[in-house]
């Protein structure tokens, strides 16, 4: 997608803005990734990553960014035997995942509303 956008919009002074707007529009309808505890799900097909076409997938970034990443790091470390197991029941881990999902969705919604507001202001000023 990014390669197509780069080739389509050339190098004029508005090309970067057009690419950014369209990239944002294309990515909005994509399903958001959700955190979940594998121990509470019986259907292993839910563990797959559709776009990467892999049956088991976990994602995390630096644990200084998000609480969910701290939990994933700790669980991965414990599963590899590099640290002691986390003293949390799987249901408690799932509750944490649900909370992180709720906060992430709320944050995304605020971000979208903010972009809509600034676009409306931009259009109004230019009209």
Tab-separated table of N, CA, C and O in Angstrom:
chain	number	residue	atom	x	y	z
A	1	UNK	N	0.826	-1.188	0.000
A	1	UNK	CA	0.000	0.000	0.000
A	1	UNK	C	0.870	1.252	0.000
A	1	UNK	O	0.647	2.161	-0.785
A	2	UNK	N	1.874	1.259	0.883
A	2	UNK	CA	2.748	2.433	0.968
A	2	UNK	C	3.493	2.640	-0.350
A	2	UNK	O	3.613	3.763	-0.830
A	3	UNK	N	3.970	1.564	-0.954
A	3	UNK	CA	4.688	1.671	-2.226
A	3	UNK	C	3.773	2.237	-3.306
A	3	UNK	O	4.169	3.113	-4.074
A	4	UNK	N	2.528	1.756	-3.356
A	4	UNK	CA	1.564	2.263	-4.333
A	4	UNK	C	1.301	3.746	-4.130
A	4	UNK	O	1.235	4.515	-5.100
A	5	UNK	N	1.129	4.149	-2.881
A	5	UNK	CA	0.895	5.570	-2.606
A	5	UNK	C	2.088	6.417	-3.038
A	5	UNK	O	1.912	7.496	-3.619
A	6	UNK	N	3.283	5.933	-2.748
A	6	UNK	CA	4.480	6.695	-3.123
A	6	UNK	C	4.587	6.869	-4.633
A	6	UNK	O	4.959	7.925	-5.126
A	7	UNK	N	4.270	5.810	-5.378
A	7	UNK	CA	4.363	5.871	-6.831
A	7	UNK	C	3.246	6.714	-7.437
A	7	UNK	O	3.437	7.374	-8.444
A	8	UNK	N	2.099	6.713	-6.830
A	8	UNK	CA	0.933	7.394	-7.384
A	8	UNK	C	0.997	8.901	-7.231
A	8	UNK	O	0.582	9.629	-8.129
A	9	UNK	N	1.506	9.384	-6.125
A	9	UNK	CA	1.377	10.808	-5.831
A	9	UNK	C	2.596	11.654	-6.130
A	9	UNK	O	2.583	12.849	-5.859
A	10	UNK	N	3.622	11.088	-6.692
A	10	UNK	CA	4.739	11.894	-7.160
A	10	UNK	C	5.439	12.688	-6.087
A	10	UNK	O	5.495	12.285	-4.932
A	11	UNK	N	5.955	13.863	-6.497
A	11	UNK	CA	6.801	14.638	-5.588
A	11	UNK	C	6.454	16.120	-5.564
A	11	UNK	O	7.320	16.944	-5.290
A	12	UNK	N	5.208	16.492	-5.861
A	12	UNK	CA	4.862	17.905	-5.785
A	12	UNK	C	4.702	18.326	-4.323
A	12	UNK	O	4.823	17.512	-3.412
A	13	UNK	N	4.412	19.596	-4.087
A	13	UNK	CA	4.392	20.094	-2.713
A	13	UNK	C	3.236	19.540	-1.875
A	13	UNK	O	3.264	19.629	-0.662
A	14	UNK	N	2.218	18.945	-2.499
A	14	UNK	CA	1.091	18.394	-1.751
A	14	UNK	C	1.097	16.867	-1.680
A	14	UNK	O	0.215	16.272	-1.083
A	15	UNK	N	2.083	16.244	-2.285
A	15	UNK	CA	2.089	14.773	-2.349
A	15	UNK	C	2.160	14.132	-0.960
A	15	UNK	O	1.451	13.158	-0.696
A	16	UNK	N	2.972	14.673	-0.086
A	16	UNK	CA	3.083	14.093	1.267
A	16	UNK	C	1.765	14.210	2.022
A	16	UNK	O	1.340	13.285	2.709
A	17	UNK	N	1.098	15.339	1.890
A	17	UNK	CA	-0.194	15.535	2.564
A	17	UNK	C	-1.227	14.560	2.015
A	17	UNK	O	-1.992	13.957	2.773
A	18	UNK	N	-1.272	14.383	0.689
A	18	UNK	CA	-2.230	13.439	0.097
A	18	UNK	C	-1.958	12.018	0.571
A	18	UNK	O	-2.877	11.277	0.928
A	19	UNK	N	-0.686	11.635	0.594
A	19	UNK	CA	-0.340	10.282	1.065
A	19	UNK	C	-0.746	10.081	2.513
A	19	UNK	O	-1.284	9.041	2.880
A	20	UNK	N	-0.505	11.085	3.343
A	20	UNK	CA	-0.842	10.969	4.763
A	20	UNK	C	-2.348	10.837	4.973
A	20	UNK	O	-2.812	9.993	5.741
A	21	UNK	N	-3.105	11.642	4.268
A	21	UNK	CA	-4.567	11.582	4.396
A	21	UNK	C	-5.084	10.229	3.936
A	21	UNK	O	-5.890	9.590	4.621
A	22	UNK	N	-4.622	9.764	2.780
A	22	UNK	CA	-5.114	8.479	2.271
A	22	UNK	C	-4.654	7.302	3.129
A	22	UNK	O	-5.408	6.350	3.350
A	23	UNK	N	-3.433	7.345	3.627
A	23	UNK	CA	-2.966	6.278	4.514
A	23	UNK	C	-3.847	6.209	5.752
A	23	UNK	O	-4.246	5.129	6.192
A	24	UNK	N	-4.177	7.373	6.297
A	24	UNK	CA	-5.063	7.420	7.458
A	24	UNK	C	-6.430	6.847	7.110
A	24	UNK	O	-6.997	6.052	7.857
A	25	UNK	N	-6.970	7.228	5.969
A	25	UNK	CA	-8.292	6.741	5.562
A	25	UNK	C	-8.285	5.229	5.320
A	25	UNK	O	-9.236	4.536	5.655
A	26	UNK	N	-7.203	4.700	4.738
A	26	UNK	CA	-7.116	3.269	4.456
A	26	UNK	C	-6.967	2.445	5.728
A	26	UNK	O	-7.440	1.330	5.819
A	27	UNK	N	-6.286	3.000	6.713
A	27	UNK	CA	-6.018	2.217	7.926
A	27	UNK	C	-7.163	2.263	8.931
A	27	UNK	O	-7.261	1.392	9.788
A	28	UNK	N	-8.042	3.233	8.846
A	28	UNK	CA	-9.154	3.344	9.803
A	28	UNK	C	-10.040	2.104	9.857
A	28	UNK	O	-10.396	1.658	10.930
A	29	UNK	N	-10.443	1.557	8.701
A	29	UNK	CA	-11.358	0.411	8.780
A	29	UNK	C	-10.690	-0.900	9.200
A	29	UNK	O	-11.378	-1.882	9.455
A	30	UNK	N	-9.367	-0.939	9.275
A	30	UNK	CA	-8.693	-2.181	9.668
A	30	UNK	C	-9.046	-2.555	11.102
A	30	UNK	O	-9.171	-1.697	11.964
A	31	UNK	N	-9.188	-3.837	11.327
A	31	UNK	CA	-9.521	-4.320	12.664
A	31	UNK	C	-8.351	-4.057	13.610
A	31	UNK	O	-7.210	-4.355	13.290
A	32	UNK	N	-8.668	-3.499	14.767
A	32	UNK	CA	-7.623	-3.243	15.761
A	32	UNK	C	-7.209	-4.546	16.425
A	32	UNK	O	-8.039	-5.421	16.670
A	33	UNK	N	-5.936	-4.658	16.710
A	33	UNK	CA	-5.451	-5.814	17.451
A	33	UNK	C	-5.979	-5.736	18.877
A	33	UNK	O	-6.117	-4.651	19.448
A	34	UNK	N	-6.295	-6.875	19.430
A	34	UNK	CA	-6.798	-6.931	20.798
A	34	UNK	C	-5.870	-7.787	21.652
A	34	UNK	O	-5.348	-8.793	21.199
A	35	UNK	N	-5.684	-7.354	22.880
A	35	UNK	CA	-4.944	-8.154	23.848
A	35	UNK	C	-5.884	-9.198	24.432
A	35	UNK	O	-7.048	-8.914	24.678
A	36	UNK	N	-5.368	-10.394	24.636
A	36	UNK	CA	-6.149	-11.427	25.305
A	36	UNK	C	-5.202	-12.428	25.947
A	36	UNK	O	-4.049	-12.550	25.556
A	37	UNK	N	-5.719	-13.134	26.927
A	37	UNK	CA	-4.955	-14.183	27.604
A	37	UNK	C	-5.299	-15.502	26.927
A	37	UNK	O	-6.457	-15.917	26.915
A	38	UNK	N	-4.301	-16.151	26.358
A	38	UNK	CA	-4.562	-17.401	25.632
A	38	UNK	C	-5.159	-18.468	26.538
A	38	UNK	O	-5.869	-19.344	26.060
A	39	UNK	N	-4.912	-18.385	27.821
A	39	UNK	CA	-5.420	-19.383	28.752
A	39	UNK	C	-6.926	-19.371	28.935
A	39	UNK	O	-7.495	-20.322	29.460
A	40	UNK	N	-7.580	-18.299	28.494
A	40	UNK	CA	-9.044	-18.231	28.641
A	40	UNK	C	-9.762	-18.546	27.338
A	40	UNK	O	-10.984	-18.660	27.323
A	41	UNK	N	-9.024	-18.690	26.251
A	41	UNK	CA	-9.639	-19.002	24.960
A	41	UNK	C	-9.384	-20.466	24.596
A	41	UNK	O	-8.263	-20.930	24.687
A	42	UNK	N	-10.422	-21.154	24.189
A	42	UNK	CA	-10.267	-22.553	23.798
A	42	UNK	C	-9.982	-22.702	22.311
A	42	UNK	O	-9.404	-23.691	21.888
A	43	UNK	N	-10.373	-21.742	21.518
A	43	UNK	CA	-10.227	-21.821	20.072
A	43	UNK	C	-8.872	-21.241	19.653
A	43	UNK	O	-8.697	-20.030	19.605
A	44	UNK	N	-7.909	-22.117	19.342
A	44	UNK	CA	-6.561	-21.657	18.991
A	44	UNK	C	-6.505	-20.922	17.660
A	44	UNK	O	-5.527	-20.238	17.377
A	45	UNK	N	-7.552	-21.016	16.839
A	45	UNK	CA	-7.541	-20.264	15.590
A	45	UNK	C	-7.623	-18.759	15.856
A	45	UNK	O	-7.271	-17.964	14.995
A	46	UNK	N	-8.058	-18.368	17.054
A	46	UNK	CA	-8.112	-16.950	17.412
A	46	UNK	C	-6.720	-16.381	17.709
A	46	UNK	O	-6.552	-15.177	17.834
A	47	UNK	N	-5.714	-17.249	17.828
A	47	UNK	CA	-4.354	-16.802	18.132
A	47	UNK	C	-3.602	-16.371	16.875
A	47	UNK	O	-2.528	-15.817	16.960
A	48	UNK	N	-4.167	-16.628	15.716
A	48	UNK	CA	-3.443	-16.395	14.464
A	48	UNK	C	-3.391	-14.910	14.104
A	48	UNK	O	-4.186	-14.117	14.567
A	49	UNK	N	-2.437	-14.596	13.260
A	49	UNK	CA	-2.321	-13.244	12.711
A	49	UNK	C	-2.690	-13.345	11.241
A	49	UNK	O	-1.984	-13.957	10.449
A	50	UNK	N	-3.832	-12.759	10.885
A	50	UNK	CA	-4.371	-12.904	9.541
A	50	UNK	C	-3.418	-12.363	8.474
A	50	UNK	O	-3.106	-13.047	7.499
A	51	UNK	N	-2.961	-11.137	8.640
A	51	UNK	CA	-2.134	-10.504	7.612
A	51	UNK	C	-0.781	-11.191	7.438
A	51	UNK	O	-0.277	-11.299	6.324
A	52	UNK	N	-0.204	-11.677	8.523
A	52	UNK	CA	1.082	-12.362	8.444
A	52	UNK	C	0.934	-13.843	8.120
A	52	UNK	O	1.924	-14.521	7.830
A	53	UNK	N	-0.296	-14.360	8.223
A	53	UNK	CA	-0.606	-15.761	7.953
A	53	UNK	C	0.250	-16.697	8.817
A	53	UNK	O	0.884	-17.618	8.318
A	54	UNK	N	0.251	-16.427	10.116
A	54	UNK	CA	0.934	-17.304	11.065
A	54	UNK	C	-0.087	-17.772	12.102
A	54	UNK	O	-0.964	-17.011	12.506
A	55	UNK	N	0.013	-19.051	12.509
A	55	UNK	CA	-1.008	-19.603	13.411
A	55	UNK	C	-0.922	-19.099	14.852
A	55	UNK	O	-1.938	-19.013	15.539
A	56	UNK	N	0.267	-18.775	15.327
A	56	UNK	CA	0.441	-18.268	16.688
A	56	UNK	C	1.238	-16.980	16.617
A	56	UNK	O	2.259	-16.913	15.954
A	57	UNK	N	0.750	-15.982	17.322
A	57	UNK	CA	1.376	-14.670	17.208
A	57	UNK	C	1.238	-13.921	18.519
A	57	UNK	O	0.201	-13.978	19.177
A	58	UNK	N	2.303	-13.238	18.898
A	58	UNK	CA	2.222	-12.286	19.995
A	58	UNK	C	2.952	-11.032	19.553
A	58	UNK	O	3.876	-11.090	18.741
A	59	UNK	N	2.508	-9.929	20.059
A	59	UNK	CA	3.109	-8.653	19.681
A	59	UNK	C	3.386	-7.851	20.944
A	59	UNK	O	2.584	-7.840	21.869
A	60	UNK	N	4.516	-7.199	20.964
A	60	UNK	CA	4.811	-6.270	22.039
A	60	UNK	C	5.897	-5.326	21.581
A	60	UNK	O	6.629	-5.611	20.641
A	61	UNK	N	5.954	-4.208	22.232
A	61	UNK	CA	7.005	-3.234	21.960
A	61	UNK	C	7.770	-3.033	23.258
A	61	UNK	O	7.613	-3.796	24.206
A	62	UNK	N	8.547	-1.998	23.290
A	62	UNK	CA	9.318	-1.699	24.492
A	62	UNK	C	8.380	-1.603	25.700
A	62	UNK	O	7.342	-0.950	25.634
A	63	UNK	N	8.743	-2.234	26.808
A	63	UNK	CA	7.854	-2.194	27.981
A	63	UNK	C	7.772	-0.826	28.655
A	63	UNK	O	7.024	-0.662	29.601
A	64	UNK	N	8.481	0.156	28.164
A	64	UNK	CA	8.339	1.496	28.732
A	64	UNK	C	7.162	2.235	28.100
A	64	UNK	O	6.788	3.302	28.549
A	65	UNK	N	6.573	1.660	27.048
A	65	UNK	CA	5.504	2.339	26.316
A	65	UNK	C	4.132	2.091	26.880
A	65	UNK	O	3.364	3.001	27.097
A	66	UNK	N	3.775	0.831	27.061
A	66	UNK	CA	2.416	0.502	27.468
A	66	UNK	C	2.444	-0.591	28.531
A	66	UNK	O	3.282	-1.486	28.509
A	67	UNK	N	1.450	-0.520	29.407
A	67	UNK	CA	1.344	-1.518	30.466
A	67	UNK	C	1.163	-2.918	29.888
A	67	UNK	O	1.742	-3.883	30.380
A	68	UNK	N	0.379	-3.028	28.824
A	68	UNK	CA	0.159	-4.339	28.199
A	68	UNK	C	1.483	-4.960	27.768
A	68	UNK	O	1.679	-6.184	27.883
A	69	UNK	N	2.412	-4.144	27.291
A	69	UNK	CA	3.714	-4.663	26.872
A	69	UNK	C	4.535	-5.163	28.055
A	69	UNK	O	5.297	-6.130	27.935
A	70	UNK	N	4.387	-4.528	29.205
A	70	UNK	CA	5.065	-5.011	30.413
A	70	UNK	C	4.566	-6.412	30.755
A	70	UNK	O	5.351	-7.321	31.023
A	71	UNK	N	3.253	-6.592	30.712
A	71	UNK	CA	2.672	-7.904	31.013
A	71	UNK	C	3.166	-8.940	30.014
A	71	UNK	O	3.564	-10.047	30.395
A	72	UNK	N	3.152	-8.612	28.722
A	72	UNK	CA	3.608	-9.564	27.702
A	72	UNK	C	5.072	-9.914	27.922
A	72	UNK	O	5.455	-11.087	27.857
A	73	UNK	N	5.912	-8.929	28.217
A	73	UNK	CA	7.336	-9.201	28.486
A	73	UNK	C	7.489	-10.155	29.674
A	73	UNK	O	8.272	-11.098	29.620
A	74	UNK	N	6.755	-9.879	30.734
A	74	UNK	CA	6.860	-10.726	31.930
A	74	UNK	C	6.378	-12.147	31.654
A	74	UNK	O	7.002	-13.118	32.096
A	75	UNK	N	5.270	-12.285	30.924
A	75	UNK	CA	4.758	-13.620	30.601
A	75	UNK	C	5.704	-14.369	29.676
A	75	UNK	O	5.957	-15.571	29.860
A	76	UNK	N	6.234	-13.688	28.682
A	76	UNK	CA	7.183	-14.320	27.763
A	76	UNK	C	8.448	-14.737	28.496
A	76	UNK	O	8.945	-15.854	28.319
A	77	UNK	N	8.958	-13.879	29.345
A	77	UNK	CA	10.148	-14.194	30.129
A	77	UNK	C	9.922	-15.423	31.013
A	77	UNK	O	10.758	-16.320	31.080
A	78	UNK	N	8.766	-15.472	31.664
A	78	UNK	CA	8.447	-16.618	32.518
A	78	UNK	C	8.280	-17.888	31.688
A	78	UNK	O	8.744	-18.965	32.092
A	79	UNK	N	7.654	-17.782	30.519
A	79	UNK	CA	7.447	-18.976	29.693
A	79	UNK	C	8.756	-19.526	29.148
A	79	UNK	O	8.872	-20.719	28.892
A	80	UNK	N	9.752	-18.666	29.000
A	80	UNK	CA	11.069	-19.112	28.531
A	80	UNK	C	11.969	-19.558	29.679
A	80	UNK	O	13.100	-19.982	29.451
A	81	UNK	N	11.464	-19.438	30.912
A	81	UNK	CA	12.239	-19.849	32.075
A	81	UNK	C	13.285	-18.840	32.501
A	81	UNK	O	14.149	-19.149	33.315
A	82	UNK	N	13.221	-17.630	31.966
A	82	UNK	CA	14.199	-16.603	32.301
A	82	UNK	C	13.843	-15.857	33.582
A	82	UNK	O	14.671	-15.153	34.142
A	83	UNK	N	12.601	-16.002	34.035
A	83	UNK	CA	12.180	-15.369	35.281
A	83	UNK	C	11.125	-16.263	35.938
A	83	UNK	O	10.629	-17.201	35.329
A	84	UNK	N	10.788	-15.919	37.164
A	84	UNK	CA	9.788	-16.719	37.866
A	84	UNK	C	8.398	-16.430	37.290
A	84	UNK	O	8.144	-15.348	36.772
A	85	UNK	N	7.495	-17.397	37.404
A	85	UNK	CA	6.143	-17.215	36.861
A	85	UNK	C	5.420	-16.044	37.526
A	85	UNK	O	5.663	-15.722	38.687
A	86	UNK	N	4.546	-15.419	36.779
A	86	UNK	CA	3.731	-14.332	37.307
A	86	UNK	C	2.676	-14.936	38.215
A	86	UNK	O	2.060	-15.942	37.884
A	87	UNK	N	2.481	-14.319	39.347
A	87	UNK	CA	1.504	-14.823	40.313
A	87	UNK	C	0.135	-14.197	40.062
A	87	UNK	O	-0.409	-13.515	40.907
A	88	UNK	N	-0.388	-14.441	38.879
A	88	UNK	CA	-1.710	-13.951	38.499
A	88	UNK	C	-2.466	-15.108	37.856
A	88	UNK	O	-1.905	-15.851	37.069
A	89	UNK	N	-3.720	-15.210	38.200
A	89	UNK	CA	-4.573	-16.202	37.550
A	89	UNK	C	-4.870	-15.729	36.124
A	89	UNK	O	-4.865	-14.529	35.849
A	90	UNK	N	-5.159	-16.673	35.249
A	90	UNK	CA	-5.430	-16.303	33.856
A	90	UNK	C	-6.622	-15.355	33.728
A	90	UNK	O	-6.624	-14.484	32.860
A	91	UNK	N	-7.601	-15.488	34.611
A	91	UNK	CA	-8.759	-14.588	34.569
A	91	UNK	C	-8.349	-13.152	34.910
A	91	UNK	O	-8.862	-12.192	34.334
A	92	UNK	N	-7.411	-13.006	35.833
A	92	UNK	CA	-6.912	-11.669	36.190
A	92	UNK	C	-6.118	-11.072	35.030
A	92	UNK	O	-6.214	-9.869	34.762
A	93	UNK	N	-5.350	-11.906	34.352
A	93	UNK	CA	-4.609	-11.434	33.179
A	93	UNK	C	-5.592	-10.982	32.097
A	93	UNK	O	-5.403	-9.947	31.470
A	94	UNK	N	-6.666	-11.752	31.915
A	94	UNK	CA	-7.668	-11.369	30.915
A	94	UNK	C	-8.349	-10.060	31.292
A	94	UNK	O	-8.614	-9.231	30.428
A	95	UNK	N	-8.618	-9.850	32.565
A	95	UNK	CA	-9.215	-8.580	32.992
A	95	UNK	C	-8.275	-7.410	32.675
A	95	UNK	O	-8.715	-6.346	32.234
A	96	UNK	N	-6.973	-7.611	32.883
A	96	UNK	CA	-5.995	-6.580	32.536
A	96	UNK	C	-6.004	-6.329	31.027
A	96	UNK	O	-5.960	-5.180	30.576
A	97	UNK	N	-6.070	-7.407	30.251
A	97	UNK	CA	-6.113	-7.282	28.787
A	97	UNK	C	-7.362	-6.513	28.355
A	97	UNK	O	-7.284	-5.632	27.500
A	98	UNK	N	-8.501	-6.848	28.950
A	98	UNK	CA	-9.750	-6.148	28.623
A	98	UNK	C	-9.641	-4.654	28.931
A	98	UNK	O	-10.071	-3.810	28.140
A	99	UNK	N	-9.065	-4.343	30.085
A	99	UNK	CA	-8.894	-2.938	30.463
A	99	UNK	C	-7.970	-2.220	29.465
A	99	UNK	O	-8.275	-1.090	29.033
A	100	UNK	N	-6.866	-2.861	29.108
A	100	UNK	CA	-5.945	-2.257	28.136
A	100	UNK	C	-6.635	-2.053	26.788
A	100	UNK	O	-6.444	-1.023	26.133
A	101	UNK	N	-7.453	-3.023	26.359
A	101	UNK	CA	-8.206	-2.879	25.110
A	101	UNK	C	-9.171	-1.703	25.183
A	101	UNK	O	-9.283	-0.916	24.241
A	102	UNK	N	-9.877	-1.577	26.303
A	102	UNK	CA	-10.822	-0.466	26.482
A	102	UNK	C	-10.109	0.879	26.393
A	102	UNK	O	-10.574	1.803	25.728
A	103	UNK	N	-8.971	1.007	27.060
A	103	UNK	CA	-8.219	2.265	27.051
A	103	UNK	C	-7.675	2.560	25.651
A	103	UNK	O	-7.673	3.705	25.204
A	104	UNK	N	-7.194	1.522	24.978
A	104	UNK	CA	-6.649	1.701	23.631
A	104	UNK	C	-7.746	2.161	22.670
A	104	UNK	O	-7.537	3.062	21.856
A	105	UNK	N	-8.942	1.571	22.770
A	105	UNK	CA	-10.049	1.954	21.895
A	105	UNK	C	-10.508	3.382	22.202
A	105	UNK	O	-10.815	4.148	21.281
A	106	UNK	N	-10.542	3.743	23.477
A	106	UNK	CA	-10.928	5.108	23.848
A	106	UNK	C	-9.903	6.111	23.304
A	106	UNK	O	-10.278	7.163	22.775
A	107	UNK	N	-8.635	5.772	23.413
A	107	UNK	CA	-7.584	6.646	22.911
A	107	UNK	C	-7.686	6.816	21.402
A	107	UNK	O	-7.554	7.924	20.874
A	108	UNK	N	-7.928	5.714	20.706
A	108	UNK	CA	-8.072	5.779	19.247
A	108	UNK	C	-9.265	6.647	18.871
A	108	UNK	O	-9.191	7.455	17.941
A	109	UNK	N	-10.357	6.503	19.591
A	109	UNK	CA	-11.564	7.294	19.300
A	109	UNK	C	-11.294	8.783	19.510
A	109	UNK	O	-11.694	9.617	18.693
A	110	UNK	N	-10.617	9.139	20.583
A	110	UNK	CA	-10.280	10.545	20.837
A	110	UNK	C	-9.361	11.067	19.736
A	110	UNK	O	-9.520	12.193	19.257
A	111	UNK	N	-8.406	10.261	19.320
A	111	UNK	CA	-7.497	10.665	18.247
A	111	UNK	C	-8.278	10.937	16.959
A	111	UNK	O	-8.054	11.952	16.285
A	112	UNK	N	-9.215	10.049	16.620
A	112	UNK	CA	-10.019	10.235	15.416
A	112	UNK	C	-10.888	11.490	15.516
A	112	UNK	O	-10.996	12.258	14.559
A	113	UNK	N	-11.524	11.682	16.671
A	113	UNK	CA	-12.367	12.865	16.857
A	113	UNK	C	-11.545	14.153	16.781
A	113	UNK	O	-11.994	15.164	16.237
A	114	UNK	N	-10.336	14.112	17.322
A	114	UNK	CA	-9.452	15.277	17.262
A	114	UNK	C	-9.085	15.592	15.816
A	114	UNK	O	-9.118	16.754	15.396
A	115	UNK	N	-8.765	14.565	15.045
A	115	UNK	CA	-8.430	14.776	13.630
A	115	UNK	C	-9.638	15.341	12.881
A	115	UNK	O	-9.492	16.251	12.058
A	116	UNK	N	-10.823	14.817	13.174
A	116	UNK	CA	-12.041	15.324	12.536
A	116	UNK	C	-12.274	16.789	12.887
A	116	UNK	O	-12.642	17.602	12.026
A	117	UNK	N	-12.064	17.138	14.149
A	117	UNK	CA	-12.255	18.520	14.591
A	117	UNK	C	-11.291	19.458	13.876
A	117	UNK	O	-11.693	20.501	13.353
A	118	UNK	N	-10.012	19.095	13.841
A	118	UNK	CA	-9.033	19.964	13.200
A	118	UNK	C	-9.272	20.066	11.701
A	118	UNK	O	-9.076	21.114	11.097
A	119	UNK	N	-9.758	18.977	11.083
A	119	UNK	CA	-10.087	19.041	9.665
A	119	UNK	C	-11.265	19.995	9.440
A	119	UNK	O	-11.262	20.794	8.503
A	120	UNK	N	-12.273	19.910	10.310
A	120	UNK	CA	-13.424	20.807	10.198
A	120	UNK	C	-12.999	22.261	10.341
A	120	UNK	O	-13.466	23.135	9.601
A	121	UNK	N	-12.117	22.538	11.293
A	121	UNK	CA	-11.616	23.899	11.486
A	121	UNK	C	-10.841	24.352	10.246
A	121	UNK	O	-11.014	25.476	9.763
A	122	UNK	N	-10.021	23.459	9.714
A	122	UNK	CA	-9.235	23.767	8.513
A	122	UNK	C	-10.153	24.131	7.347
A	122	UNK	O	-9.956	25.125	6.663
A	123	UNK	N	-11.194	23.307	7.134
A	123	UNK	CA	-12.125	23.551	6.037
A	123	UNK	C	-12.877	24.868	6.255
A	123	UNK	O	-13.043	25.662	5.324
A	124	UNK	N	-13.292	25.106	7.478
A	124	UNK	CA	-14.043	26.336	7.770
A	124	UNK	C	-13.179	27.581	7.529
A	124	UNK	O	-13.655	28.569	6.966
A	125	UNK	N	-11.937	27.528	7.945
A	125	UNK	CA	-11.033	28.669	7.757
A	125	UNK	C	-10.768	28.918	6.281
A	125	UNK	O	-10.661	30.056	5.835
A	126	UNK	N	-10.698	27.849	5.499
A	126	UNK	CA	-10.385	27.956	4.068
A	126	UNK	C	-11.615	28.289	3.225
A	126	UNK	O	-11.488	28.646	2.080
A	127	UNK	N	-12.804	28.160	3.807
A	127	UNK	CA	-14.030	28.373	3.000
A	127	UNK	C	-14.354	29.829	2.811
A	127	UNK	O	-13.995	30.713	3.469
